[in-house]
XYZ file of N, CA and C in Angstrom:
729
model
N 100.499 63.002 2.850
C 99.570 63.953 2.039
C 99.744 65.137 1.828
N 100.107 65.757 0.622
C 100.264 67.384 0.596
C 99.014 67.934 0.530
N 99.026 69.262 1.108
C 98.073 69.892 1.722
C 97.693 71.243 1.039
N 97.215 71.998 0.290
C 97.083 73.312 -0.179
C 96.232 74.173 0.729
N 96.764 75.287 1.393
C 96.136 76.043 2.507
C 96.015 77.300 1.769
N 94.720 77.966 1.602
C 94.332 79.363 1.091
C 94.410 80.258 2.301
N 95.166 81.236 2.595
C 95.097 81.999 3.257
C 94.478 83.636 2.996
N 93.104 84.058 3.482
C 92.301 84.583 3.151
C 91.825 86.003 3.812
N 91.184 86.940 3.326
C 90.638 87.724 4.399
C 89.863 88.912 3.944
N 88.887 89.411 4.482
C 87.845 90.128 4.350
C 87.881 91.274 3.674
N 89.436 91.899 4.582
C 89.812 93.475 4.105
C 91.159 93.507 4.333
N 91.823 94.604 3.815
C 93.663 94.753 4.299
C 93.819 94.922 5.396
N 94.907 94.912 5.898
C 95.347 95.366 7.397
C 94.871 94.145 8.587
N 94.518 93.061 8.049
C 94.261 92.256 9.319
C 95.230 91.250 9.509
N 96.547 91.449 8.693
C 97.734 90.613 9.174
C 98.036 89.285 8.290
N 97.141 89.140 6.960
C 96.885 88.011 6.276
C 98.534 87.474 5.315
N 99.071 88.222 5.126
C 100.581 88.103 4.479
C 101.318 87.680 5.692
N 101.408 88.515 6.603
C 102.294 87.820 7.851
C 102.043 86.610 8.216
N 100.630 86.252 8.126
C 100.331 85.074 8.733
C 100.853 84.077 7.931
N 100.630 84.202 6.448
C 101.136 83.303 5.615
C 102.445 82.796 5.761
N 103.257 84.044 5.900
C 104.683 83.671 5.979
C 105.205 83.120 7.143
N 104.659 83.566 8.232
C 105.072 82.608 9.666
C 104.609 81.331 9.677
N 103.301 80.965 9.221
C 102.780 79.893 8.853
C 103.683 78.596 8.259
N 104.109 79.243 7.081
C 104.900 78.449 6.192
C 106.151 78.166 7.135
N 107.031 79.270 7.682
C 107.924 79.138 8.216
C 108.071 78.282 9.239
N 106.803 77.904 9.709
C 106.426 77.128 11.189
C 106.628 75.902 10.649
N 105.896 75.741 9.511
C 105.923 74.318 9.267
C 107.231 73.638 8.581
N 108.017 74.641 8.002
C 109.504 74.187 7.475
C 110.359 74.094 8.941
N 110.156 74.450 10.106
C 110.935 74.836 11.090
C 110.597 73.044 11.766
N 109.141 72.326 11.372
C 109.047 71.298 11.859
C 109.519 70.083 10.762
N 110.254 70.461 9.387
C 110.727 69.373 8.925
C 109.840 69.231 7.773
N 109.101 70.179 7.315
C 108.118 69.750 6.348
C 108.870 70.867 5.131
N 108.485 70.129 3.558
C 108.949 71.064 2.520
C 107.800 72.084 2.409
N 107.916 73.309 2.170
C 106.776 74.136 2.111
C 106.974 75.345 1.371
N 106.246 75.539 0.373
C 106.127 76.508 -0.499
C 104.848 77.693 -0.320
N 105.262 79.028 -0.255
C 104.413 80.282 -0.021
C 103.961 80.983 -1.291
N 102.933 80.992 -1.765
C 102.828 81.464 -3.188
C 101.867 82.494 -3.263
N 102.166 83.813 -3.593
C 101.927 84.921 -3.577
C 100.790 84.888 -4.957
N 99.484 85.276 -4.399
C 98.480 85.471 -5.299
C 97.837 86.523 -5.615
N 98.327 87.757 -4.651
C 97.832 88.749 -4.620
C 98.404 89.642 -5.512
N 98.133 89.348 -7.026
C 98.483 89.771 -8.116
C 98.273 91.705 -8.114
N 97.625 92.120 -7.421
C 97.725 93.373 -7.183
C 98.353 94.739 -6.175
N 98.565 93.830 -5.309
C 99.528 94.403 -4.090
C 100.169 93.274 -3.364
N 101.526 92.741 -4.204
C 102.159 91.915 -3.710
C 103.177 92.411 -2.645
N 103.239 91.475 -1.571
C 104.196 91.944 -0.336
C 104.852 90.787 0.386
N 104.195 89.462 -0.253
C 104.986 88.425 0.209
C 106.442 88.343 0.284
N 106.988 88.753 -0.673
C 108.373 88.835 -0.907
C 109.441 89.877 0.138
N 108.629 90.691 0.204
C 108.864 91.875 1.305
C 109.166 91.480 2.450
N 108.216 90.502 3.049
C 107.823 90.112 4.400
C 108.855 89.092 4.712
N 109.208 88.264 3.499
C 110.259 87.342 3.643
C 111.968 87.984 3.362
N 111.807 88.863 2.967
C 113.209 90.014 2.607
C 113.784 89.106 1.638
N 113.088 88.793 0.396
C 113.499 88.167 -0.707
C 113.123 89.118 -2.188
N 112.706 90.421 -1.621
C 112.431 90.951 -3.029
C 113.281 91.190 -4.243
N 114.553 91.148 -3.657
C 115.686 91.223 -4.582
C 115.949 89.919 -5.491
N 115.149 88.830 -5.206
C 115.774 87.657 -5.881
C 114.585 87.169 -6.862
N 113.512 87.887 -6.900
C 112.152 87.679 -7.706
C 112.619 87.802 -9.146
N 112.586 86.861 -10.131
C 113.105 87.026 -11.321
C 111.685 86.599 -11.989
N 111.433 85.225 -11.882
C 109.869 84.866 -12.436
C 109.261 84.862 -11.377
N 107.917 84.905 -11.742
C 106.820 84.951 -11.123
C 105.428 83.991 -11.114
N 104.962 84.080 -10.591
C 103.421 82.637 -10.495
C 102.613 83.259 -11.817
N 102.690 84.189 -12.244
C 102.134 84.399 -13.524
C 103.150 84.041 -14.826
N 104.467 84.011 -14.795
C 104.995 83.418 -15.694
C 105.162 81.964 -15.749
N 104.717 81.197 -14.337
C 104.643 79.748 -14.385
C 103.566 79.534 -15.200
N 102.378 79.850 -14.819
C 101.006 79.369 -15.211
C 100.871 79.545 -16.785
N 101.281 80.500 -17.051
C 101.463 81.222 -18.582
C 102.610 80.295 -19.605
N 103.467 79.433 -18.748
C 104.482 78.720 -19.646
C 105.305 79.668 -20.010
N 105.911 80.699 -19.472
C 107.098 81.470 -19.716
C 108.604 80.800 -19.056
N 107.910 80.179 -17.945
C 109.475 79.358 -17.297
C 108.735 78.279 -16.647
N 109.331 77.220 -16.242
C 109.015 76.081 -15.504
C 108.902 76.429 -13.720
N 108.377 75.452 -13.173
C 108.388 75.617 -11.701
C 109.419 76.359 -10.947
N 110.505 75.289 -11.460
C 112.048 75.296 -10.547
C 112.444 76.619 -10.666
N 112.549 77.413 -11.776
C 112.824 78.745 -12.092
C 112.159 79.892 -11.420
N 110.983 79.760 -10.876
C 110.215 80.881 -9.916
C 110.185 80.347 -8.822
N 110.845 79.141 -7.833
C 111.025 79.127 -6.628
C 112.176 79.772 -6.379
N 111.988 80.354 -5.060
C 112.784 81.163 -4.268
C 113.100 80.643 -2.798
N 114.319 79.965 -2.702
C 114.762 79.321 -1.430
C 114.914 80.452 -0.273
N 114.382 79.997 0.586
C 114.933 80.915 1.767
C 116.002 80.297 2.901
N 117.203 80.720 2.455
C 118.314 79.954 3.055
C 118.298 80.266 4.516
N 117.486 80.771 5.342
C 117.681 80.664 6.587
C 116.827 79.625 7.392
N 115.920 79.194 6.603
C 114.977 78.053 6.899
C 115.180 76.654 5.921
N 115.425 75.652 6.363
C 115.552 74.349 5.365
C 114.173 73.835 5.101
N 114.039 73.914 3.688
C 112.642 73.414 3.202
C 111.568 74.451 3.104
N 112.031 75.863 2.950
C 111.337 76.982 3.128
C 111.381 77.689 1.740
N 110.315 77.705 0.518
C 110.258 78.352 -0.866
C 109.397 79.090 -0.618
N 109.579 80.115 -1.795
C 108.200 81.204 -2.057
C 108.353 81.296 -3.631
N 107.245 81.583 -4.195
C 106.811 81.903 -5.636
C 106.531 83.499 -5.550
N 106.929 84.301 -5.917
C 106.355 85.483 -6.165
C 105.513 86.233 -7.038
N 104.676 87.126 -6.876
C 103.968 87.663 -7.807
C 104.320 89.249 -8.314
N 103.523 89.567 -9.666
C 103.802 90.448 -10.075
C 102.631 91.629 -10.172
N 102.828 92.798 -9.733
C 101.457 93.556 -9.852
C 101.170 93.979 -11.164
N 102.401 93.837 -12.166
C 102.138 94.733 -13.342
C 101.737 93.858 -14.484
N 100.900 92.918 -13.975
C 100.624 92.064 -14.825
C 98.983 91.749 -15.142
N 98.399 91.780 -16.224
C 96.891 91.725 -16.079
C 96.428 90.251 -15.567
N 96.000 89.881 -14.860
C 95.513 88.310 -14.745
C 94.298 88.123 -15.347
N 93.645 88.937 -16.337
C 92.347 88.443 -16.741
C 92.609 87.334 -17.706
N 93.573 86.948 -18.336
C 93.548 85.513 -19.009
C 94.032 84.435 -18.617
N 94.011 84.303 -16.892
C 93.990 83.198 -15.889
C 92.597 82.940 -15.885
N 92.713 81.680 -15.413
C 91.610 80.729 -14.978
C 91.579 79.967 -13.884
N 90.839 79.819 -12.950
C 90.951 78.889 -12.169
C 91.571 77.429 -12.105
N 91.437 76.793 -13.600
C 91.877 75.730 -14.081
C 93.566 76.083 -13.900
N 94.071 77.017 -14.329
C 95.469 77.326 -14.513
C 96.152 76.932 -13.046
N 95.557 77.672 -11.866
C 95.758 77.680 -10.527
C 95.477 76.197 -10.111
N 94.633 75.632 -10.414
C 94.318 74.157 -9.943
C 95.224 73.293 -10.341
N 95.862 73.279 -11.811
C 97.148 72.414 -12.216
C 98.298 72.820 -11.545
N 98.545 74.012 -11.193
C 99.983 74.835 -10.349
C 99.832 73.822 -8.910
N 98.737 74.079 -8.374
C 98.846 73.418 -7.016
C 98.999 71.715 -7.340
N 98.635 71.532 -8.005
C 98.700 69.745 -8.294
C 100.130 69.268 -8.729
N 100.751 70.394 -9.219
C 102.264 70.181 -9.815
C 103.078 70.615 -8.524
N 102.622 71.357 -7.525
C 103.350 72.043 -6.447
C 103.094 70.516 -5.407
N 102.407 70.028 -5.400
C 101.976 68.813 -4.476
C 102.874 67.986 -4.820
N 103.642 67.785 -6.047
C 104.324 66.587 -6.130
C 105.975 67.097 -5.453
N 105.889 68.262 -4.847
C 107.248 68.620 -4.489
C 107.174 69.033 -3.337
N 106.081 69.452 -2.548
C 106.294 69.916 -1.280
C 104.887 69.447 -0.363
N 104.909 69.522 0.637
C 104.208 68.598 1.611
C 103.043 69.844 1.842
N 103.450 71.054 2.090
C 102.492 72.190 2.387
C 102.343 73.191 1.203
N 101.610 73.934 0.515
C 101.389 74.723 -0.176
C 100.700 75.837 0.189
N 101.114 76.959 0.686
C 100.351 77.995 1.187
C 99.896 79.218 0.361
N 98.637 79.484 -0.108
C 98.410 80.653 -0.835
C 98.233 81.831 -0.404
N 98.830 82.678 -0.501
C 98.515 84.047 -0.072
C 97.342 84.517 -0.871
N 96.071 84.720 -0.725
C 95.067 85.601 -1.649
C 95.027 86.894 -1.404
N 94.583 87.598 -2.347
C 94.114 88.872 -2.391
C 92.967 88.968 -1.126
N 92.846 90.225 -0.687
C 91.707 90.662 0.284
C 90.369 90.462 -0.636
N 89.353 90.493 0.020
C 87.787 90.457 -0.500
C 87.324 89.379 -1.324
N 86.166 89.734 -1.886
C 85.394 88.173 -2.666
C 85.525 88.595 -3.804
N 86.600 89.298 -4.531
C 86.450 89.531 -6.134
C 86.850 88.138 -6.946
N 87.238 88.603 -8.391
C 87.705 87.468 -9.022
C 89.216 87.017 -8.529
N 89.976 87.888 -7.680
C 91.381 87.421 -7.285
C 91.065 86.049 -6.181
N 89.943 86.228 -5.237
C 89.756 84.894 -4.697
C 89.191 84.298 -5.029
N 88.466 83.864 -6.377
C 88.172 82.889 -7.399
C 89.323 81.830 -7.962
N 90.483 82.914 -8.190
C 91.513 82.504 -9.060
C 92.389 81.535 -7.682
N 92.636 82.141 -6.474
C 93.339 81.655 -5.491
C 92.795 80.664 -4.889
N 91.566 80.841 -5.283
C 90.955 79.345 -4.164
C 90.550 77.882 -5.099
N 91.139 78.065 -6.306
C 90.865 76.919 -7.200
C 91.386 75.936 -6.913
N 92.590 75.637 -6.363
C 93.528 74.426 -5.792
C 93.488 74.364 -4.315
N 92.619 74.881 -3.692
C 92.421 74.836 -2.208
C 92.225 73.813 -1.603
N 92.707 73.154 -0.734
C 92.201 72.228 -0.268
C 91.352 72.548 1.500
N 91.824 73.576 1.879
C 91.041 74.231 2.892
C 91.489 75.685 2.892
N 90.738 76.357 3.795
C 91.094 77.952 3.826
C 91.169 78.094 5.312
N 92.265 79.598 5.513
C 92.236 79.946 6.710
C 91.866 81.479 6.660
N 90.766 81.964 7.238
C 90.770 83.344 7.045
C 91.175 84.168 8.414
N 91.966 85.098 8.204
C 92.628 86.134 9.314
C 91.866 87.063 9.140
N 91.528 87.369 10.410
C 90.786 88.391 10.755
C 91.015 89.240 12.434
N 90.571 90.607 12.519
C 90.526 91.091 13.796
C 89.389 91.105 14.204
N 89.457 91.385 15.709
C 88.552 91.552 16.581
C 87.633 92.950 16.386
N 87.244 93.223 15.057
C 86.547 94.188 15.033
C 85.308 93.937 14.344
N 84.121 94.608 14.541
C 82.821 94.292 13.997
C 83.001 94.440 12.683
N 83.683 95.204 11.839
C 83.662 95.485 10.547
C 84.399 94.632 9.944
N 85.651 94.258 10.617
C 86.562 92.729 10.055
C 85.988 91.668 10.202
N 84.899 91.370 11.175
C 84.200 90.296 11.287
C 83.154 89.944 10.257
N 82.552 91.214 9.955
C 81.616 90.926 8.904
C 82.348 90.895 7.483
N 83.238 91.445 7.195
C 83.936 91.291 5.801
C 84.429 89.645 5.965
N 84.765 89.091 7.083
C 85.532 87.948 6.956
C 84.088 86.767 6.839
N 83.262 87.067 7.500
C 82.145 86.166 7.029
C 81.473 86.352 5.815
N 81.943 87.572 5.153
C 81.132 87.192 3.501
C 82.376 86.600 2.762
N 83.801 86.618 2.895
C 84.661 85.697 2.628
C 84.215 84.256 2.760
N 83.720 84.019 4.184
C 83.586 82.541 4.284
C 82.634 82.005 3.814
N 81.429 83.134 3.264
C 80.126 82.364 2.395
C 80.731 82.333 0.956
N 81.515 83.166 0.580
C 81.800 82.995 -0.943
C 82.897 81.723 -0.768
N 83.475 81.494 0.229
C 84.503 80.357 -0.171
C 83.605 78.855 -0.211
N 82.068 78.999 0.976
C 81.449 77.975 0.676
C 81.115 77.970 -0.525
N 80.362 78.924 -1.211
C 80.055 79.173 -2.622
C 80.849 78.399 -3.582
N 82.208 78.532 -3.611
C 83.115 78.184 -4.017
C 84.037 76.670 -4.011
N 83.033 75.951 -3.208
C 83.616 74.518 -2.919
C 84.463 74.435 -1.896
N 84.983 75.332 -1.256
C 85.682 75.068 -0.253
C 84.808 74.556 1.135
N 85.155 73.244 1.522
C 84.640 73.111 2.710
C 85.351 73.267 4.194
N 86.331 73.102 3.896
C 86.666 73.132 5.308
C 87.854 74.367 5.407
N 87.119 75.311 6.620
C 87.621 76.751 6.593
C 87.619 76.770 7.931
N 88.861 77.762 8.411
C 89.186 78.001 9.803
C 89.356 79.191 9.976
N 89.468 80.020 11.155
C 89.621 81.371 11.389
C 90.860 81.461 12.506
N 91.538 82.714 12.225
C 92.883 83.062 12.895
C 92.396 84.242 13.501
N 92.413 84.593 14.645
C 91.927 86.139 15.037
C 93.682 86.704 15.604
N 93.849 87.810 14.807
C 94.922 88.252 14.923
C 94.878 89.735 15.310
N 96.057 90.308 16.190
C 95.916 91.663 16.528
C 95.234 91.508 18.008
N 95.044 90.887 18.818
C 93.910 90.374 20.098
C 94.731 91.353 21.157
N 94.210 92.255 21.846
C 94.502 93.015 22.833
C 93.493 92.397 23.861
N 94.137 91.476 24.601
C 93.318 90.884 25.896
C 92.884 91.796 26.830
N 93.481 92.819 27.085
C 92.802 93.749 28.166
C 91.522 94.678 27.721
N 91.552 95.023 26.386
C 90.268 95.542 25.719
C 89.402 94.462 25.563
N 89.622 93.038 25.209
C 88.489 92.146 25.092
C 87.838 91.901 26.387
N 88.745 91.880 27.541
C 87.944 91.925 28.827
C 87.236 93.037 29.392
N 87.644 93.986 28.757
C 86.948 95.432 29.203
C 85.644 95.393 28.355
N 85.562 94.571 27.200
C 84.419 94.743 26.606
C 84.320 95.797 25.287
N 85.359 96.224 25.233
C 85.618 97.595 24.192
C 85.902 96.584 22.702
N 85.945 95.323 22.404
C 86.331 94.538 21.572
C 85.477 93.575 21.729
N 84.896 92.663 20.413
C 83.803 91.424 20.612
C 84.873 90.557 21.456
N 83.915 89.559 22.256
C 84.648 88.480 23.051
C 84.256 87.364 22.399
N 85.272 86.230 22.666
C 85.389 85.022 21.762
C 83.806 84.541 21.544
N 83.044 84.613 22.576
C 81.662 83.958 22.387
C 81.111 84.804 21.199
N 81.012 85.853 21.070
C 80.380 86.680 20.112
C 80.989 86.605 18.806
N 82.330 86.297 18.601
C 82.894 86.020 17.742
C 82.511 84.885 16.857
N 82.610 83.535 17.744
C 82.259 82.452 17.082
C 80.747 82.421 16.824
N 79.676 83.149 17.496
C 78.391 83.169 16.847
C 78.395 83.878 15.446
N 79.208 84.762 15.168
C 79.367 85.342 13.887
C 79.928 84.444 12.746
N 80.702 84.142 13.189
C 81.452 83.189 12.274
C 81.311 81.915 12.411
N 81.090 81.049 11.131
C 80.833 79.676 10.868
C 82.112 79.066 10.885
N 83.269 79.700 10.443
C 84.581 79.038 10.460
C 85.220 78.408 11.667
N 85.729 77.561 11.788
C 86.339 76.720 13.214
C 87.402 77.630 13.500
N 87.495 78.564 14.974
C 88.601 79.121 15.561
C 89.657 77.999 16.007
N 90.953 78.495 14.917
C 92.199 77.690 14.992
C 93.333 78.120 15.757
N 93.247 79.352 16.207
C 94.141 80.152 16.746
C 93.958 81.668 16.773
N 94.944 82.205 17.979
C 94.839 83.715 18.496
C 96.412 84.337 18.432
N 96.461 84.871 17.897
C 97.536 86.015 17.733
C 97.782 87.109 18.213
N 98.080 87.612 19.368
C 98.147 88.696 20.016
C 98.567 89.827 19.557
N 98.414 91.194 19.626
C 98.922 92.229 19.283
C 100.150 92.640 19.930
N 101.270 92.238 18.910
C 102.718 92.880 19.402
C 103.544 93.620 18.361
N 104.231 94.548 18.819
C 105.011 95.643 17.645
C 106.130 94.786 17.224
N 106.729 93.875 17.938
C 107.524 93.105 17.364
C 107.217 92.505 15.884
N 105.987 92.038 15.764
C 105.274 91.541 14.490
C 105.466 92.553 13.362
N 105.315 93.740 13.630
C 105.348 94.975 12.739
C 106.886 94.840 12.331
N 107.762 94.689 13.340
C 109.440 95.020 12.920
C 109.884 94.169 12.393
N 109.171 92.854 12.765
C 109.770 91.841 11.724
C 109.124 91.930 10.248
N 108.263 92.411 10.161
C 107.629 92.166 8.530
C 108.733 93.355 8.042
N 108.805 94.390 8.614
C 109.667 95.456 8.032
C 111.173 95.387 7.786
N 111.598 94.382 8.657
C 112.829 93.888 8.320
C 112.937 92.653 7.433
N 111.748 92.164 6.922
C 111.791 90.824 6.316
C 112.450 89.816 6.861
N 111.934 89.540 7.989
C 112.482 88.119 9.014
C 111.377 87.697 9.737
N 110.531 86.624 8.986
C 109.935 86.195 9.810
C 109.722 85.985 11.403
N 108.883 86.373 12.339
C 109.264 86.228 13.528
C 109.211 85.020 14.328
N 108.777 84.158 13.645
C 108.746 82.507 14.153
C 110.330 82.029 14.066
N 111.372 83.241 13.507
C 112.679 82.801 13.365
C 113.375 83.107 14.970
N 112.881 83.762 15.839
C 113.190 83.937 17.152
C 112.460 82.778 18.041
N 113.102 81.901 18.465
C 112.906 80.620 19.191
C 112.309 81.099 20.656
N 111.318 80.471 21.369
C 111.227 80.741 22.468
C 110.129 81.794 22.984
N 109.758 82.573 21.880
C 108.565 83.688 22.014
C 107.305 83.246 22.161
N 106.279 83.890 22.850
C 104.876 83.540 22.699
C 104.434 83.595 21.767
N 104.924 84.256 20.773
C 104.263 84.290 19.180
C 104.764 83.109 18.644
N 105.978 82.877 18.616
C 106.411 81.693 17.858
C 105.540 80.364 18.450
N 105.425 80.429 19.688
C 104.712 79.166 20.189
C 103.145 79.320 19.697
N 102.766 80.828 19.381
C 101.357 80.571 18.963
C 101.019 79.954 17.663
N 101.964 80.287 16.554
C 102.174 79.526 15.257
C 102.456 78.149 15.447
N 103.488 78.000 16.121
C 103.416 76.335 16.476
C 102.198 75.650 17.079
N 101.864 76.094 17.818
C 100.224 75.612 18.139
C 99.210 75.560 17.116
N 99.262 76.787 16.088
C 98.406 76.715 15.201
C 98.702 75.639 14.220
N 99.943 75.228 13.892
C 100.482 74.034 12.886
C 99.864 72.816 13.543
N 99.980 72.608 14.790
C 99.896 71.322 15.471
C 98.282 71.025 15.257
N 97.332 72.032 15.345
C 96.312 71.979 15.176
C 95.441 71.811 14.211
N 96.309 72.238 13.141
C 95.916 72.100 11.649
C 96.085 70.798 11.230
N 97.597 70.007 11.653
C 98.131 68.712 11.759
C 97.194 67.941 12.004
N 95.848 68.032 13.276
C 95.734 67.075 14.144
C 94.263 67.338 13.272
N 93.688 68.343 12.654
C 92.690 68.451 11.892
C 92.639 67.705 10.706
N 94.094 67.672 10.287
C 93.941 66.766 8.781
C 94.003 65.337 9.082
N 93.891 65.264 9.826
C 93.886 63.589 10.506
C 92.412 63.228 10.480
N 91.190 64.141 10.759
C 90.222 63.829 11.239
C 88.990 63.548 9.729
């Protein structure tokens, strides 16, 4: 059964889009058909992170407003079988879009794909309301800082209000030495702040920054601990789906 995951964050800079790209690539490497949809219509970056910025002709706005069919907006990543994206345009006014538009889009995408990953805008404004409309579950990406955790908790509460019952937490940019020294919140403190279930941890690594600048998902490099982090997250999500 197809699944729609909303990837959200309380503030910019947590690695939300990086996570969306690499989660989608990880699922595709497991043999699933995956599409990652850029719903951050104000600050699109998904195409850059995949290195597909020159391939975007039609975007998600064109699809939901009937300018083009879904197949014309789908961009295939030829490095990974089964991975596609739909880009976004920062120049469009999304004011005439409704949650129903996005819900219908997700239902149509479910007919073609095993996983639909929605890269939502940061924060709790109308963009989150739109992006979450077709979501079966949400993954909140945050960093181990009190300000980021407070914002992530605000997003979690808003998702509850919007009716997204399953919500997971991913802790990104973790520096173990800082946590062990008490300079950043420990896992038990984070778990006491957040109600969403912790599904994975991604350690800070400069190679992630390099990969996003090059437009290459870091999970393309097999055998690294980061690639294993993402594979573990996929496996845990698949296990959660069976419950």
